[in-house]
PDB file of C-alpha atoms in Angstrom:
ATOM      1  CA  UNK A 120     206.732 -20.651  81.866  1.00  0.00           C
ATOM      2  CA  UNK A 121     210.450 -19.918  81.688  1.00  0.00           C
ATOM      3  CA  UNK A 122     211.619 -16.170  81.763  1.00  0.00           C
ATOM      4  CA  UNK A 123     214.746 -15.064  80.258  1.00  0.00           C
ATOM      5  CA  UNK A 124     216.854 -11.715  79.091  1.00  0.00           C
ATOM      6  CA  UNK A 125     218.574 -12.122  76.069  1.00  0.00           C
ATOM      7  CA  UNK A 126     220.462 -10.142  73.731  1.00  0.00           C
ATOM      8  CA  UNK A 127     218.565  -6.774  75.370  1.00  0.00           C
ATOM      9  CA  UNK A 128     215.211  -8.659  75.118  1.00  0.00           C
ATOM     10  CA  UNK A 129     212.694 -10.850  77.009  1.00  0.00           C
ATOM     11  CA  UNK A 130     212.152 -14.340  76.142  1.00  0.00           C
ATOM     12  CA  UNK A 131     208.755 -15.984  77.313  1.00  0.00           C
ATOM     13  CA  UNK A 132     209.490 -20.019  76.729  1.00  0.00           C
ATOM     14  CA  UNK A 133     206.162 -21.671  77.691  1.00  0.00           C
ATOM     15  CA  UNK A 134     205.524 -25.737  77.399  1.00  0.00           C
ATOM     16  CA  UNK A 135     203.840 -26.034  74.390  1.00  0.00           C
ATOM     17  CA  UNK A 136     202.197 -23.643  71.346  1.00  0.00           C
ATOM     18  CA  UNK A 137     198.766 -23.314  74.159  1.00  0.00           C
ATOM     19  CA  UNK A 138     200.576 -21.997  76.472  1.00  0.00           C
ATOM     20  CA  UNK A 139     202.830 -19.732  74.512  1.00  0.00           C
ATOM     21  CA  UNK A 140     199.676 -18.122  72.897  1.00  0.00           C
ATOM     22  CA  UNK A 141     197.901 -17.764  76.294  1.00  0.00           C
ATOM     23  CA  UNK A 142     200.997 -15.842  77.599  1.00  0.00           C
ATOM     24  CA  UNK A 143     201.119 -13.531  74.887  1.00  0.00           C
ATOM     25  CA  UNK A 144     196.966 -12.799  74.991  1.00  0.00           C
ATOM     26  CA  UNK A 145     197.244 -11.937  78.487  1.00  0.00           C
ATOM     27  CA  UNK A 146     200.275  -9.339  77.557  1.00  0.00           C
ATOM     28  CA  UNK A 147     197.875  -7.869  75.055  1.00  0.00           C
ATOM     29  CA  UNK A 148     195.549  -7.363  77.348  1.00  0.00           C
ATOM     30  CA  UNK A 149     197.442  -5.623  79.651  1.00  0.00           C
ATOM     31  CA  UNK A 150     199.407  -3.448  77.048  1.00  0.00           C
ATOM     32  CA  UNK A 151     195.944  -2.519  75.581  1.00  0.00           C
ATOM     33  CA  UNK A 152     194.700  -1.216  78.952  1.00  0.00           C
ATOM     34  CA  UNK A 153     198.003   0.823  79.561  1.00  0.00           C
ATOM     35  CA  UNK A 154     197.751   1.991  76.250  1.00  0.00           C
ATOM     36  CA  UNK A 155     193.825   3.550  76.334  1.00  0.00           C
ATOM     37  CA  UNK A 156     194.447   4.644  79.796  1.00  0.00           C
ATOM     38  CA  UNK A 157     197.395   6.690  78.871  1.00  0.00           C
ATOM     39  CA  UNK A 158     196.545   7.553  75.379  1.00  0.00           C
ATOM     40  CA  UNK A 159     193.034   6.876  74.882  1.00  0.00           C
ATOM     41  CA  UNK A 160     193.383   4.358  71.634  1.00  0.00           C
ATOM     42  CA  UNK A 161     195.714   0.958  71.483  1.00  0.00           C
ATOM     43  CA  UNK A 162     197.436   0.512  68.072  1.00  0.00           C
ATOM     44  CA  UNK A 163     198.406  -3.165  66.856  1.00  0.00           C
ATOM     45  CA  UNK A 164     199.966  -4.457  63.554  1.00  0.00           C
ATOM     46  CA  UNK A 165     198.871  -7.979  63.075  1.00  0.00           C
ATOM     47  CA  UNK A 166     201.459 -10.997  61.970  1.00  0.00           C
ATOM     48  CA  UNK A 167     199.886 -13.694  59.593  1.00  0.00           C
ATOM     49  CA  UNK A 168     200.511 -17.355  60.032  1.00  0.00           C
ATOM     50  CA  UNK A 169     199.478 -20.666  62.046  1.00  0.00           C
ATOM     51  CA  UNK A 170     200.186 -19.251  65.481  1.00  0.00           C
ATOM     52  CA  UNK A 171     198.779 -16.239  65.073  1.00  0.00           C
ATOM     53  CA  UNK A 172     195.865 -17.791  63.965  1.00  0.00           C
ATOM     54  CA  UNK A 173     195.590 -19.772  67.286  1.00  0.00           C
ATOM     55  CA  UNK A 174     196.143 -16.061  69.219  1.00  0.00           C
ATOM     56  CA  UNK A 175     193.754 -14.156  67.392  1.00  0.00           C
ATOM     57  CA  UNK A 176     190.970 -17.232  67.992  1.00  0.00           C
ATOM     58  CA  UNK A 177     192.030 -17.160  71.752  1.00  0.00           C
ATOM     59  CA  UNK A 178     191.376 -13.014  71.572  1.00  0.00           C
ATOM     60  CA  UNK A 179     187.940 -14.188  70.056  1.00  0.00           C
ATOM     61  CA  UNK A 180     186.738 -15.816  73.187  1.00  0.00           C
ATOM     62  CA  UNK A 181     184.659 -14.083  75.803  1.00  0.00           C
ATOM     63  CA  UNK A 182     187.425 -15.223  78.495  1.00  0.00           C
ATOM     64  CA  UNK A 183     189.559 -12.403  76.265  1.00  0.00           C
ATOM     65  CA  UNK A 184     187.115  -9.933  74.459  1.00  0.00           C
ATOM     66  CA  UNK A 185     185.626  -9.029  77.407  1.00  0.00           C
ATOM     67  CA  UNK A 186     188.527  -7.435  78.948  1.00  0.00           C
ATOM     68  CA  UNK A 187     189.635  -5.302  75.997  1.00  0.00           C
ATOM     69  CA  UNK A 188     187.481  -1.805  74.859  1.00  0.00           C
ATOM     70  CA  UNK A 189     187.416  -2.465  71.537  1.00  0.00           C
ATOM     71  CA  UNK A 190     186.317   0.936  70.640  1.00  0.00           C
ATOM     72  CA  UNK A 191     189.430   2.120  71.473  1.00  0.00           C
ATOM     73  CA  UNK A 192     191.660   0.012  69.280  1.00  0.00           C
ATOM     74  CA  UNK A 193     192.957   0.556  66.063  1.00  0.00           C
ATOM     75  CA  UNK A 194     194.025  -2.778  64.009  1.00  0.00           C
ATOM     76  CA  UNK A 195     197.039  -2.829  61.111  1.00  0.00           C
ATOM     77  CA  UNK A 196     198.881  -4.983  59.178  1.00  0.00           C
ATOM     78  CA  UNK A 197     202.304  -5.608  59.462  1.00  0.00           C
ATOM     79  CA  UNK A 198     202.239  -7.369  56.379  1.00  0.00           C
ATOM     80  CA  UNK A 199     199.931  -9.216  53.486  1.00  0.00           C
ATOM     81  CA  UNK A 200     200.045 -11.510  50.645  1.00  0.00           C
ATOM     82  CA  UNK A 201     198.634  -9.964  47.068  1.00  0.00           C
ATOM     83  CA  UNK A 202     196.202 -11.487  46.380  1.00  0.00           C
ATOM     84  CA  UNK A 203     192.359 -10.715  47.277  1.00  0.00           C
ATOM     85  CA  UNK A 204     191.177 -10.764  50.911  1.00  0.00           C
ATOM     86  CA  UNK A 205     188.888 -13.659  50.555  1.00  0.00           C
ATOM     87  CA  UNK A 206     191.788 -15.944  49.363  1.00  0.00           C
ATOM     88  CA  UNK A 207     193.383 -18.581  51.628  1.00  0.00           C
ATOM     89  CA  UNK A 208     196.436 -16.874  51.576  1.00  0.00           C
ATOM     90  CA  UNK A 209     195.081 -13.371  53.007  1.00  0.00           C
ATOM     91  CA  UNK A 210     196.538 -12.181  56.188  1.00  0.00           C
ATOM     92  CA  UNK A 211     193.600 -10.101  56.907  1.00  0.00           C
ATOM     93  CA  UNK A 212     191.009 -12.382  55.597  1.00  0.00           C
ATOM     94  CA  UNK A 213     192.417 -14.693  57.901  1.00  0.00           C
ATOM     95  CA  UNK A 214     192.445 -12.397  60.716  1.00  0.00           C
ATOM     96  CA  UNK A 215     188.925 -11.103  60.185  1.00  0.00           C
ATOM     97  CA  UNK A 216     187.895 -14.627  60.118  1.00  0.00           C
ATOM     98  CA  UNK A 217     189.401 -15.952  63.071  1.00  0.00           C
ATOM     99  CA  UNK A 218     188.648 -12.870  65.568  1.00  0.00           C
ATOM    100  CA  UNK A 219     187.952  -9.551  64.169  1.00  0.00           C
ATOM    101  CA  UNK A 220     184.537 -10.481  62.670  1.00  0.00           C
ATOM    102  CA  UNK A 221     183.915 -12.192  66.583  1.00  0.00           C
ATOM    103  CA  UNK A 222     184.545  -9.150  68.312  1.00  0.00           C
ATOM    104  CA  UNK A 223     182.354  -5.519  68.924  1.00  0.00           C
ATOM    105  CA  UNK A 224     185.406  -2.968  67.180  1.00  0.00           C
ATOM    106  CA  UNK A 225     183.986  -0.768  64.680  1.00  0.00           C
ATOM    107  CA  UNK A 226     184.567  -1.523  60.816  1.00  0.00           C
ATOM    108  CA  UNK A 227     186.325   2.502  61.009  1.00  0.00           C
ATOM    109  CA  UNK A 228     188.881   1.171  63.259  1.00  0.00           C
ATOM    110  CA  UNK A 229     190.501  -2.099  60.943  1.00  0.00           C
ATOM    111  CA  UNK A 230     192.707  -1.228  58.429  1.00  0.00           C
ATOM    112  CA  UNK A 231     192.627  -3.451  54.972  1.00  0.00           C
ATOM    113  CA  UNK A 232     194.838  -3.012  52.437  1.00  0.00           C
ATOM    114  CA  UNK A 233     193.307  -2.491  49.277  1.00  0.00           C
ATOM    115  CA  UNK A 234     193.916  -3.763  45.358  1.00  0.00           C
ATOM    116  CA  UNK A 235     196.967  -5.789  46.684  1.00  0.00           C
ATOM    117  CA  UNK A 236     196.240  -7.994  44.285  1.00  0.00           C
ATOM    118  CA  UNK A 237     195.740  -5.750  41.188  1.00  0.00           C
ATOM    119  CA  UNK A 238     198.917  -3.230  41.718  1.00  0.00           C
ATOM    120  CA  UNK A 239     201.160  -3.915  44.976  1.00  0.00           C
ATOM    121  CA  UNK A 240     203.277  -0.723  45.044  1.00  0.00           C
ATOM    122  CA  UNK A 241     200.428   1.295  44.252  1.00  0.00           C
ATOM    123  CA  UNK A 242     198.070  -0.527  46.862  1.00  0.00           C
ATOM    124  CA  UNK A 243     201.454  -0.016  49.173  1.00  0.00           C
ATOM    125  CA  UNK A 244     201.676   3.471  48.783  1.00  0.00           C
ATOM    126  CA  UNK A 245     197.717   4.011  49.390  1.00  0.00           C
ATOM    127  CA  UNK A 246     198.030   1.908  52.470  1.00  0.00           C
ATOM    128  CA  UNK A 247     201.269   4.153  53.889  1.00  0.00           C
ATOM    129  CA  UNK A 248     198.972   6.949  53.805  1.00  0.00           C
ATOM    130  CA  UNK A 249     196.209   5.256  56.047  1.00  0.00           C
ATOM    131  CA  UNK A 250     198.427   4.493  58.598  1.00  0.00           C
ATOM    132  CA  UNK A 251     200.017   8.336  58.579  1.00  0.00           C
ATOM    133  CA  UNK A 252     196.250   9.146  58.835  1.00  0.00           C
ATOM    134  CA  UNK A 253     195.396   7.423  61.206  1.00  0.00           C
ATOM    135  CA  UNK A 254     198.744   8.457  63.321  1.00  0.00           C
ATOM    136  CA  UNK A 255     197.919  12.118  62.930  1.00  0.00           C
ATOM    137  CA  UNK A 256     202.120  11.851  61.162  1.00  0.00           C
ATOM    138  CA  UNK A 257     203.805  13.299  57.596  1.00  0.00           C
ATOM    139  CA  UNK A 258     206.645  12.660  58.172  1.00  0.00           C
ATOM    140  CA  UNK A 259     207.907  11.130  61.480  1.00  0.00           C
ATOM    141  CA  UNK A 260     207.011   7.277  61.854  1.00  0.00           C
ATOM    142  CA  UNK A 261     204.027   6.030  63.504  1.00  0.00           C
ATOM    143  CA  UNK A 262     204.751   5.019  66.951  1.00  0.00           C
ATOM    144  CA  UNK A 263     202.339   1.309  67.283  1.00  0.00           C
ATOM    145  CA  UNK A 264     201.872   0.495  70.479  1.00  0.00           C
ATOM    146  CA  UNK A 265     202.554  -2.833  69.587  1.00  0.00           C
ATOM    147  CA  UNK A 266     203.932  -5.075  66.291  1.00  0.00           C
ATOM    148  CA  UNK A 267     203.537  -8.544  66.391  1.00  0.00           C
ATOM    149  CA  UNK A 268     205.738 -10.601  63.836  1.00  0.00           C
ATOM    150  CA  UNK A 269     206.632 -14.109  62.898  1.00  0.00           C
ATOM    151  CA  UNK A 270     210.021 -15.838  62.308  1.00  0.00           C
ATOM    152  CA  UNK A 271     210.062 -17.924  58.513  1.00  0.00           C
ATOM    153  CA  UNK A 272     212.495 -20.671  58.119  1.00  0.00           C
ATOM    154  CA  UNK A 273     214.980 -18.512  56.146  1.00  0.00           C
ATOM    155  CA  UNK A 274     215.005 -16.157  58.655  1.00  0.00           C
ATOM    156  CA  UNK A 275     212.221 -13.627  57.605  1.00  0.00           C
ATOM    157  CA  UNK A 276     209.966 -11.747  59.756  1.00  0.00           C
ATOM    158  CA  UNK A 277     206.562  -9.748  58.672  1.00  0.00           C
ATOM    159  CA  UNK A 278     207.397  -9.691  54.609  1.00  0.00           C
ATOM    160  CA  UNK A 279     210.894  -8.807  54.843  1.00  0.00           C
ATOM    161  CA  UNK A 280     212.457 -11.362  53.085  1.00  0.00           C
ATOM    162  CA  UNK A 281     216.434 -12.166  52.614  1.00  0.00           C
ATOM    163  CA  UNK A 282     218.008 -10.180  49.406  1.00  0.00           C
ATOM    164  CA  UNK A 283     215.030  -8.544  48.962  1.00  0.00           C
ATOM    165  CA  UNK A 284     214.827  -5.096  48.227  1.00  0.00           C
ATOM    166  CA  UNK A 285     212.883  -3.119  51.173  1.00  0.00           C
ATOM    167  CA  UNK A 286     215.481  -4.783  53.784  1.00  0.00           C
ATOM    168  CA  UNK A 287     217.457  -1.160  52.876  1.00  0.00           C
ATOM    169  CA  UNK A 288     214.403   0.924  52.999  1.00  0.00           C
ATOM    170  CA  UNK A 289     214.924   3.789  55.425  1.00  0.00           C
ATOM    171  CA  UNK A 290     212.262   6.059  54.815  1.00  0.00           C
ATOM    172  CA  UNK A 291     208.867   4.454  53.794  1.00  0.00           C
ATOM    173  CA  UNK A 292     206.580   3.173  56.552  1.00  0.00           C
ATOM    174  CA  UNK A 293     204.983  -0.124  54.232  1.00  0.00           C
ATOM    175  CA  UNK A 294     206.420  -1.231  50.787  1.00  0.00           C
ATOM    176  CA  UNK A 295     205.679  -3.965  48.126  1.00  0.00           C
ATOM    177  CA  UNK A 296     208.220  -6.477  48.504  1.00  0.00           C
ATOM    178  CA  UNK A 297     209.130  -9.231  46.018  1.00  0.00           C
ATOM    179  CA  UNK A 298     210.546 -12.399  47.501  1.00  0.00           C
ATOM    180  CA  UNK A 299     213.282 -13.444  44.742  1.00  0.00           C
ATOM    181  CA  UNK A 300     213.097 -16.934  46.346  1.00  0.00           C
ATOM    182  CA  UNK A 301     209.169 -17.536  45.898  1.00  0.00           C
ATOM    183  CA  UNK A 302     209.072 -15.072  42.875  1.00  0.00           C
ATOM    184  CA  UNK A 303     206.165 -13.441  44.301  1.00  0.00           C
ATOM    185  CA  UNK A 304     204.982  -9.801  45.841  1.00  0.00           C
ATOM    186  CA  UNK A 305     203.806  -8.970  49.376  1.00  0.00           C
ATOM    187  CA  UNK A 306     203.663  -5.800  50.654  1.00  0.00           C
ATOM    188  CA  UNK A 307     205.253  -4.832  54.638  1.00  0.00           C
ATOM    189  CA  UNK A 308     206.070  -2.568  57.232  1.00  0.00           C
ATOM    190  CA  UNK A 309     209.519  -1.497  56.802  1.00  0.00           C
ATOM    191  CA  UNK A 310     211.912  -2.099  60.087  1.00  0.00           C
ATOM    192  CA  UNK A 311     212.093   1.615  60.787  1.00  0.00           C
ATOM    193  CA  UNK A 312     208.306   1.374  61.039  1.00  0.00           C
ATOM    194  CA  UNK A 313     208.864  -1.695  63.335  1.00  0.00           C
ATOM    195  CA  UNK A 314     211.328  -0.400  65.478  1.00  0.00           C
ATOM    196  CA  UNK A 315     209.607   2.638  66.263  1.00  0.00           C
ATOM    197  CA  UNK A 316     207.101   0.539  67.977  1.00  0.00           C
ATOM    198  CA  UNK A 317     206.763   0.905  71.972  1.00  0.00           C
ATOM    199  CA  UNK A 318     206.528  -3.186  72.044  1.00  0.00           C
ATOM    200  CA  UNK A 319     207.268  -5.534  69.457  1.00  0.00           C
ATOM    201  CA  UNK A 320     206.492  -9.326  70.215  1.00  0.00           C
ATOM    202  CA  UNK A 321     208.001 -12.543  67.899  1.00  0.00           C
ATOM    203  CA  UNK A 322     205.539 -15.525  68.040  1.00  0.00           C
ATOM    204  CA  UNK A 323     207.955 -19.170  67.128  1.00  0.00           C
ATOM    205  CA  UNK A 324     206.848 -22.416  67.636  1.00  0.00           C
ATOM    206  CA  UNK A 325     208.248 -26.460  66.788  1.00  0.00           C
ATOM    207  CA  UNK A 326     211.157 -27.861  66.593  1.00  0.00           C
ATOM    208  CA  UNK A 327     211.765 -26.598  62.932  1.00  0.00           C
ATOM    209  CA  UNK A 328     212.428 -22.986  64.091  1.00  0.00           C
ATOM    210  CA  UNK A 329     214.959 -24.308  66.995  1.00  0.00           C
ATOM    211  CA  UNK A 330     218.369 -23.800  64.337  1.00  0.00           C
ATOM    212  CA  UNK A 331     217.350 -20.346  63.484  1.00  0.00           C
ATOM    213  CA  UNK A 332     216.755 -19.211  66.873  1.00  0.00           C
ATOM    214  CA  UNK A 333     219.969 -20.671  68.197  1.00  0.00           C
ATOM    215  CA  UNK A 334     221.481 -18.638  65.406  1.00  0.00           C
ATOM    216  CA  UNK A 335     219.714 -15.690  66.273  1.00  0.00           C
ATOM    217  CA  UNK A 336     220.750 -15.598  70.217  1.00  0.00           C
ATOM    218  CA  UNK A 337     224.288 -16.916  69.681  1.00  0.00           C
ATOM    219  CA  UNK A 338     225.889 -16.056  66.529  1.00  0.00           C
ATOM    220  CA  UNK A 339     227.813 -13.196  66.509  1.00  0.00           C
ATOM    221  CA  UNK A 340     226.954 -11.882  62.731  1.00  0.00           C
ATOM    222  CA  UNK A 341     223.601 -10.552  61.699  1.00  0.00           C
ATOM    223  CA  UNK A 342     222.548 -13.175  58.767  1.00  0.00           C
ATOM    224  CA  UNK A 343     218.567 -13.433  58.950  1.00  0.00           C
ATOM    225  CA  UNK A 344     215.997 -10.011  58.517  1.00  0.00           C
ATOM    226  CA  UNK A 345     214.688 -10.856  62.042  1.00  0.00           C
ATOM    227  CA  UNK A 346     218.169 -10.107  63.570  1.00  0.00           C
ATOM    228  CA  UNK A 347     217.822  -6.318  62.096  1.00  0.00           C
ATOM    229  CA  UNK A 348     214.560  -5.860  64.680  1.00  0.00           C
ATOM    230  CA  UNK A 349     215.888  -4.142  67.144  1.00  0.00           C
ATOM    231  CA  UNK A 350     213.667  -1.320  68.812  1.00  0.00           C
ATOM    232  CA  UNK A 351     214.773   2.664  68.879  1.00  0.00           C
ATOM    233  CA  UNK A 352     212.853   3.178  72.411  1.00  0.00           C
ATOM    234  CA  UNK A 353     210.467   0.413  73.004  1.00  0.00           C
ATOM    235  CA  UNK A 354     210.768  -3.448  74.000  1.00  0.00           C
ATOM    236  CA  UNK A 355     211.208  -6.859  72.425  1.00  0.00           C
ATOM    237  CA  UNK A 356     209.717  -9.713  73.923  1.00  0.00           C
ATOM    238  CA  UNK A 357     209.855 -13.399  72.483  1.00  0.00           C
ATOM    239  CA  UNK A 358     207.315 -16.275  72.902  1.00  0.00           C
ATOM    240  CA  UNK A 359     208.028 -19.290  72.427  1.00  0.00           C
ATOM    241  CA  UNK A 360     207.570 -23.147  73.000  1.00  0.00           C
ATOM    242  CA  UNK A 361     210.087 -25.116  74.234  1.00  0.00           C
ATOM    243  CA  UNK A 362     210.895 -27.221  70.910  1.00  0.00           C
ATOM    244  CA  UNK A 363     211.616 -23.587  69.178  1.00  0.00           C
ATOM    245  CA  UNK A 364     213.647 -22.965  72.358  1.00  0.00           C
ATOM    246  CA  UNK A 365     215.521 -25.987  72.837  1.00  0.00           C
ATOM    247  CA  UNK A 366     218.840 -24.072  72.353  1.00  0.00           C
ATOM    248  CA  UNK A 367     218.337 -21.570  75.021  1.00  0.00           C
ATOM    249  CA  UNK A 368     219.135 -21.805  78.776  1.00  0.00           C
ATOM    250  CA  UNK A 369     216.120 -23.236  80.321  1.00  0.00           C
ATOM    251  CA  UNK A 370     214.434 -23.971  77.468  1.00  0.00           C
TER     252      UNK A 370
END
């Protein structure tokens, strides 16, 4: 694995998709421990996606589950499709499939959205208020211990899509968003919500993210949503293959 700081973050450039995933499941690890020992719970907002499927399988296995106490973690979404959770398209459903059904943490502690597909800023609003809940917060943002997020083609990360509407939003925690490009709602957490996190970590693999991350690290304009995740107090850590990385010094 390559190690590099870039643009006030660390980037984690392993050899292939495998290894970038094992990297970032050992990380979890450790930030979950830190987390219960110093605050007695470990709070994550889950990405959808094909890599984080891979992760979430990896946190499945008794090599990881073992080493996490899963009674004192509290799952989240950091963003879902609207339509129901048994539908391809699901974050959740996907994530409950792939590890949180495979694991011993208590129904009480994962956090669904609910009637996404039925009324999205409704189902938003509802699902804002679990997470203040949860957080013990009215007003303030949550603090998540850690966010992980994706990187779309056009630039996107979690639901926050170009010239779309919650990019602006300043005081909500998680919105309904519609996507003008794929005429469709999803519903996200906000970027103040994300950058109040204490860690926030970008999964990007192949070759076909490579343009947009050069973009990212080297141009000197903010053009893609990803670009506006930038931390208050916390860190931002990258993982990546080398074919997403081929741009970047030693990658």
């Amino acid at each position: 694995m390559t190690v590099l700081e870039l643009k006030e973050s660390r980037v984690n450039i392993s050899d292939d998709a495998n290894g970038l995933v094992h990297e970032l499941a050992e990380r979890i690890c450790v930030l979950a421990k830190e987390a219960i020992n110093a605050r007695n719970q470990f709070t994550i907002a889950l990405s959808g996606g094909t890599t984080p499927k891979a992760l979430y399988e990896l946190l499945a296995t008794p090599e990881y589950s073992g080493r996490i106490n899963w009674e004192k973690v509290l799952v989240f979404l950091g963003d879902e499709r609207c339509v129901p959770h048994n539908h391809p398209d699901s974050n959740f459903g996907m994530a409950k499939a792939a590890w949180l059904s495979k694991v011993n943490i208590p129904p009480s502690n994962v956090f669904a959205t609910e009637g996404q597909d039925k009324d999205p800023e409704q189902a938003a609003k509802h699902y804002e208020e679990s997470i203040r809940r949860a957080f013990g917060v009215h007003s303030d943002f949550p603090v998540f211990d850690l966010v992980l997020l994706g990187l779309g083609p056009d630039g996107h990360t979690a639901s926050l899509f170009p010239d779309s509407a919650a990019l602006g939003q300043k005081q909500r925690i998680f919105v309904a968003n519609f996507s003008p490009k794929m005429q469709a709602w999803r519903m996200t957490l906000t970027f103040p919500a994300i950058n109040h996190a204490r860690n926030i970590a970008f999964l990007v693999s192949g070759s076909s993210k490579a343009a947009i991350i050069d973009d990212i690290f080297h141009s000197q304009t903010k053009k893609y949503p990803a670009q506006f995740v930038q931390p208050d107090n916390g860190k931002l850590e990258w993982y990546m293959d080398r074919a997403a990385a081929a741009s970047l010094s030693g990658g």
